[in-house]
């Protein structure tokens, strides 16, 4: 291993400026694209498989590190491409586009089988945003019975309420949610959890709270609290959920 200097740390800034300010360690033989990826996906491996025409194998590699590659294929800011050394010659490899090609090529061919239950301890997840859904995916793969509680009528959290449909098509999100259901994850929508004790009384041995902390950035200008002024997150949520924006 070697200490990553300030120049090398630039690869990390796009997804964590806090990490970039601190000394970090990286494996010498990890490619810059993989080091820059927040999930540290095996980018070089799946890009090479796609180049060989082995797309389904590439998709399998992608799903090992990323539970929802279809979603990332649309909305990821692709810091891997900023770090791609090919960009020093002409243009970076279109990594996100290749990932999207792989997941769209796989499509219905990839059916997530129901995961085997190997543990008796039931786990409750409160909230169905990216963190909650990811936890449900990995816990179910480990064999735990998982239940996701969501106060709204549909799953997704800010993926559904905070991102316009033209950026993230709803069928893409719905497909990934359906894969969780195929794995055996129990879904309870329109259910607001008001007491952790109640969940424990219901027999859950652990509770993972992922209710989010979304809040619009304040402008700090006069009148932004006046009636009729709506912050961005509230506006996006109302539009994306089919409500009439209160403006």
Short mmCIF file of C-alpha atoms in Angstrom, two decimals:
data_model
loop_
_atom_site.label_atom_id
_atom_site.label_comp_id
_atom_site.label_asym_id
_atom_site.label_seq_id
_atom_site.Cartn_x
_atom_site.Cartn_y
_atom_site.Cartn_z
CA UNK A 1 0.00 0.00 0.00
CA UNK A 2 1.02 3.59 -0.44
CA UNK A 3 -0.09 6.90 0.95
CA UNK A 4 -2.32 8.81 -1.44
CA UNK A 5 -1.03 12.35 -1.82
CA UNK A 6 -3.15 15.44 -2.41
CA UNK A 7 -3.09 15.05 -6.18
CA UNK A 8 -4.17 11.43 -6.01
CA UNK A 9 -6.92 12.35 -3.55
CA UNK A 10 -8.59 14.46 -6.24
CA UNK A 11 -10.16 11.26 -7.50
CA UNK A 12 -12.16 11.05 -4.31
CA UNK A 13 -13.48 14.62 -4.20
CA UNK A 14 -16.46 14.02 -6.45
CA UNK A 15 -18.18 11.78 -3.93
CA UNK A 16 -16.62 12.74 -0.61
CA UNK A 17 -14.79 16.00 -0.10
CA UNK A 18 -14.31 15.04 3.52
CA UNK A 19 -12.36 11.94 2.54
CA UNK A 20 -10.29 13.92 0.07
CA UNK A 21 -9.03 16.21 2.83
CA UNK A 22 -7.63 13.31 4.84
CA UNK A 23 -4.68 11.03 4.10
CA UNK A 24 -6.02 7.83 2.58
CA UNK A 25 -4.66 4.43 1.72
CA UNK A 26 -5.24 2.61 -1.55
CA UNK A 27 -3.96 -0.63 -3.03
CA UNK A 28 -1.18 0.00 -5.52
CA UNK A 29 -2.83 -2.15 -8.18
CA UNK A 30 -6.35 -0.75 -7.87
CA UNK A 31 -7.22 1.16 -11.02
CA UNK A 32 -8.05 4.88 -10.63
CA UNK A 33 -11.63 4.32 -11.79
CA UNK A 34 -12.23 1.71 -9.10
CA UNK A 35 -10.61 3.90 -6.44
CA UNK A 36 -12.85 6.82 -7.42
CA UNK A 37 -16.04 4.74 -7.36
CA UNK A 38 -17.94 5.09 -4.05
CA UNK A 39 -18.76 1.36 -4.25
CA UNK A 40 -15.26 0.43 -5.48
CA UNK A 41 -16.84 -1.72 -8.17
CA UNK A 42 -14.73 -4.06 -10.31
CA UNK A 43 -14.98 -1.66 -13.25
CA UNK A 44 -12.01 -2.95 -15.20
CA UNK A 45 -13.36 -6.50 -15.01
CA UNK A 46 -16.89 -5.82 -16.23
CA UNK A 47 -15.77 -3.41 -18.94
CA UNK A 48 -13.40 -6.09 -20.26
CA UNK A 49 -16.19 -8.69 -20.20
CA UNK A 50 -18.48 -6.38 -22.16
CA UNK A 51 -15.71 -5.82 -24.71
CA UNK A 52 -15.52 -9.60 -25.15
CA UNK A 53 -19.27 -9.83 -25.67
CA UNK A 54 -19.78 -11.64 -22.36
CA UNK A 55 -22.45 -9.22 -21.22
CA UNK A 56 -24.33 -11.49 -18.83
CA UNK A 57 -21.09 -12.30 -17.03
CA UNK A 58 -20.37 -8.58 -16.83
CA UNK A 59 -23.80 -7.99 -15.32
CA UNK A 60 -23.11 -10.63 -12.71
CA UNK A 61 -19.90 -8.84 -11.74
CA UNK A 62 -21.76 -5.52 -11.56
CA UNK A 63 -24.44 -6.93 -9.26
CA UNK A 64 -21.88 -8.35 -6.85
CA UNK A 65 -21.00 -4.83 -5.67
CA UNK A 66 -24.10 -2.86 -6.61
CA UNK A 67 -27.57 -4.04 -5.56
CA UNK A 68 -29.33 -1.58 -7.89
CA UNK A 69 -27.19 -1.09 -11.01
CA UNK A 70 -30.16 -0.09 -13.16
CA UNK A 71 -30.71 2.96 -10.96
CA UNK A 72 -27.04 3.91 -10.89
CA UNK A 73 -26.88 3.51 -14.66
CA UNK A 74 -29.23 6.49 -14.92
CA UNK A 75 -28.32 8.84 -12.08
CA UNK A 76 -24.73 8.10 -11.01
CA UNK A 77 -22.44 11.12 -11.39
CA UNK A 78 -19.75 8.68 -12.66
CA UNK A 79 -16.65 9.88 -10.76
CA UNK A 80 -14.99 6.80 -12.24
CA UNK A 81 -14.93 8.50 -15.64
CA UNK A 82 -13.31 11.61 -14.19
CA UNK A 83 -10.49 9.39 -12.91
CA UNK A 84 -10.22 7.23 -16.05
CA UNK A 85 -6.67 7.37 -17.40
CA UNK A 86 -7.93 7.00 -20.95
CA UNK A 87 -8.99 10.62 -20.59
CA UNK A 88 -5.31 11.58 -20.58
CA UNK A 89 -5.09 10.30 -24.17
CA UNK A 90 -8.44 11.27 -25.71
CA UNK A 91 -11.71 10.62 -23.87
CA UNK A 92 -12.55 8.59 -20.75
CA UNK A 93 -14.24 5.23 -21.26
CA UNK A 94 -18.02 5.66 -21.05
CA UNK A 95 -18.27 3.47 -17.95
CA UNK A 96 -21.77 4.47 -16.88
CA UNK A 97 -23.12 3.97 -20.41
CA UNK A 98 -21.55 0.51 -20.54
CA UNK A 99 -23.15 -0.36 -17.21
CA UNK A 100 -26.50 0.81 -18.54
CA UNK A 101 -26.03 -1.28 -21.67
CA UNK A 102 -25.32 -4.36 -19.55
CA UNK A 103 -28.36 -3.95 -17.29
CA UNK A 104 -30.67 -3.20 -20.22
CA UNK A 105 -29.26 -6.13 -22.19
CA UNK A 106 -29.84 -8.41 -19.20
CA UNK A 107 -33.33 -7.07 -18.62
CA UNK A 108 -35.80 -9.86 -17.92
CA UNK A 109 -33.07 -12.47 -18.32
CA UNK A 110 -31.92 -11.72 -14.77
CA UNK A 111 -34.56 -13.02 -12.39
CA UNK A 112 -33.58 -12.72 -8.76
CA UNK A 113 -34.52 -16.00 -7.07
CA UNK A 114 -35.94 -16.02 -3.58
CA UNK A 115 -33.11 -16.07 -1.09
CA UNK A 116 -32.93 -18.97 1.32
CA UNK A 117 -33.82 -18.13 4.92
CA UNK A 118 -31.00 -19.38 7.14
CA UNK A 119 -31.62 -17.22 10.22
CA UNK A 120 -34.64 -16.98 12.49
CA UNK A 121 -34.04 -13.42 13.68
CA UNK A 122 -36.49 -11.07 11.97
CA UNK A 123 -35.20 -7.63 11.03
CA UNK A 124 -37.28 -4.50 10.49
CA UNK A 125 -36.16 -1.67 8.23
CA UNK A 126 -37.91 1.67 8.69
CA UNK A 127 -37.75 3.69 5.48
CA UNK A 128 -37.33 2.58 1.88
CA UNK A 129 -34.82 5.00 0.43
CA UNK A 130 -31.46 3.88 -1.00
CA UNK A 131 -30.08 2.93 2.43
CA UNK A 132 -33.16 0.98 3.47
CA UNK A 133 -33.49 -0.92 0.20
CA UNK A 134 -29.76 -1.71 0.12
CA UNK A 135 -29.90 -3.02 3.68
CA UNK A 136 -32.91 -5.16 2.78
CA UNK A 137 -31.05 -6.60 -0.21
CA UNK A 138 -27.89 -7.57 1.65
CA UNK A 139 -29.65 -8.80 4.78
CA UNK A 140 -31.92 -10.98 2.66
CA UNK A 141 -28.89 -12.38 0.81
CA UNK A 142 -27.45 -13.28 4.21
CA UNK A 143 -30.60 -15.25 4.93
CA UNK A 144 -32.45 -12.98 7.34
CA UNK A 145 -36.23 -12.47 7.23
CA UNK A 146 -36.61 -8.77 6.39
CA UNK A 147 -39.59 -6.43 6.50
CA UNK A 148 -39.47 -2.90 5.07
CA UNK A 149 -41.87 -0.36 6.57
CA UNK A 150 -42.68 2.70 4.44
CA UNK A 151 -45.00 5.55 5.42
CA UNK A 152 -45.79 6.42 1.79
CA UNK A 153 -47.76 4.35 -0.69
CA UNK A 154 -44.70 3.44 -2.80
CA UNK A 155 -41.11 2.49 -2.08
CA UNK A 156 -38.03 4.46 -3.04
CA UNK A 157 -37.76 7.43 -0.72
CA UNK A 158 -35.92 10.26 -2.44
CA UNK A 159 -35.28 8.03 -5.45
CA UNK A 160 -38.99 8.31 -6.16
CA UNK A 161 -39.88 11.61 -4.53
CA UNK A 162 -36.76 13.67 -5.21
CA UNK A 163 -35.69 12.69 -8.74
CA UNK A 164 -37.80 13.66 -11.77
CA UNK A 165 -39.04 10.80 -13.93
CA UNK A 166 -37.11 12.02 -16.96
CA UNK A 167 -33.91 11.42 -14.98
CA UNK A 168 -34.96 8.13 -13.39
CA UNK A 169 -37.83 6.35 -15.18
CA UNK A 170 -40.29 4.89 -12.69
CA UNK A 171 -40.26 1.48 -14.37
CA UNK A 172 -36.53 1.22 -13.64
CA UNK A 173 -37.09 1.84 -9.93
CA UNK A 174 -40.12 -0.46 -9.87
CA UNK A 175 -38.12 -3.27 -11.48
CA UNK A 176 -35.46 -3.11 -8.79
CA UNK A 177 -38.14 -3.08 -6.07
CA UNK A 178 -39.71 -6.13 -7.67
CA UNK A 179 -36.39 -7.96 -7.46
CA UNK A 180 -36.42 -7.42 -3.69
CA UNK A 181 -39.90 -8.88 -3.48
CA UNK A 182 -38.73 -11.89 -5.52
CA UNK A 183 -35.96 -12.37 -2.96
CA UNK A 184 -38.57 -12.65 -0.23
CA UNK A 185 -38.40 -9.17 1.31
CA UNK A 186 -41.71 -8.31 2.95
CA UNK A 187 -43.02 -4.85 2.07
CA UNK A 188 -45.43 -2.82 4.18
CA UNK A 189 -46.36 0.51 2.62
CA UNK A 190 -48.68 3.14 4.08
CA UNK A 191 -47.29 2.13 7.46
CA UNK A 192 -45.78 4.82 9.66
CA UNK A 193 -43.70 3.46 12.52
CA UNK A 194 -44.21 5.51 15.68
CA UNK A 195 -42.65 3.21 18.27
CA UNK A 196 -39.57 1.01 18.25
CA UNK A 197 -40.94 -0.87 21.24
CA UNK A 198 -43.91 -1.90 19.11
CA UNK A 199 -41.59 -3.44 16.52
CA UNK A 200 -39.72 -5.37 19.19
CA UNK A 201 -43.03 -6.51 20.65
CA UNK A 202 -43.92 -7.81 17.18
CA UNK A 203 -40.92 -10.12 17.35
CA UNK A 204 -38.26 -8.19 15.43
CA UNK A 205 -34.79 -8.68 16.88
CA UNK A 206 -33.20 -5.68 15.19
CA UNK A 207 -34.39 -2.41 13.66
CA UNK A 208 -32.53 -0.38 11.05
CA UNK A 209 -33.82 3.20 10.86
CA UNK A 210 -33.33 4.83 7.44
CA UNK A 211 -35.92 7.59 7.43
CA UNK A 212 -33.56 10.04 5.73
CA UNK A 213 -32.63 13.59 6.59
CA UNK A 214 -33.55 15.42 3.40
CA UNK A 215 -33.84 19.17 3.77
CA UNK A 216 -33.69 21.89 1.15
CA UNK A 217 -30.81 24.32 1.26
CA UNK A 218 -31.87 27.70 2.54
CA UNK A 219 -31.05 30.76 0.45
CA UNK A 220 -30.84 33.08 3.40
CA UNK A 221 -32.78 35.84 1.65
CA UNK A 222 -35.64 38.00 2.83
CA UNK A 223 -39.08 36.56 2.17
CA UNK A 224 -38.18 32.91 1.64
CA UNK A 225 -40.54 31.96 4.47
CA UNK A 226 -43.47 33.84 2.97
CA UNK A 227 -46.65 31.99 1.92
CA UNK A 228 -46.38 30.75 -1.65
CA UNK A 229 -42.62 30.21 -1.51
CA UNK A 230 -41.90 26.49 -1.83
CA UNK A 231 -38.51 24.88 -1.31
CA UNK A 232 -37.09 22.57 -3.96
CA UNK A 233 -37.51 19.26 -2.15
CA UNK A 234 -41.13 19.96 -1.24
CA UNK A 235 -41.88 20.94 -4.84
CA UNK A 236 -40.18 17.85 -6.29
CA UNK A 237 -41.91 15.55 -3.82
CA UNK A 238 -45.36 16.91 -4.63
CA UNK A 239 -44.81 16.74 -8.39
CA UNK A 240 -43.24 13.28 -8.36
CA UNK A 241 -45.96 11.84 -6.14
CA UNK A 242 -48.71 13.23 -8.36
CA UNK A 243 -49.83 15.94 -5.96
CA UNK A 244 -50.68 19.51 -6.82
CA UNK A 245 -47.75 21.76 -5.81
CA UNK A 246 -48.83 24.29 -3.22
CA UNK A 247 -47.68 27.45 -4.98
#
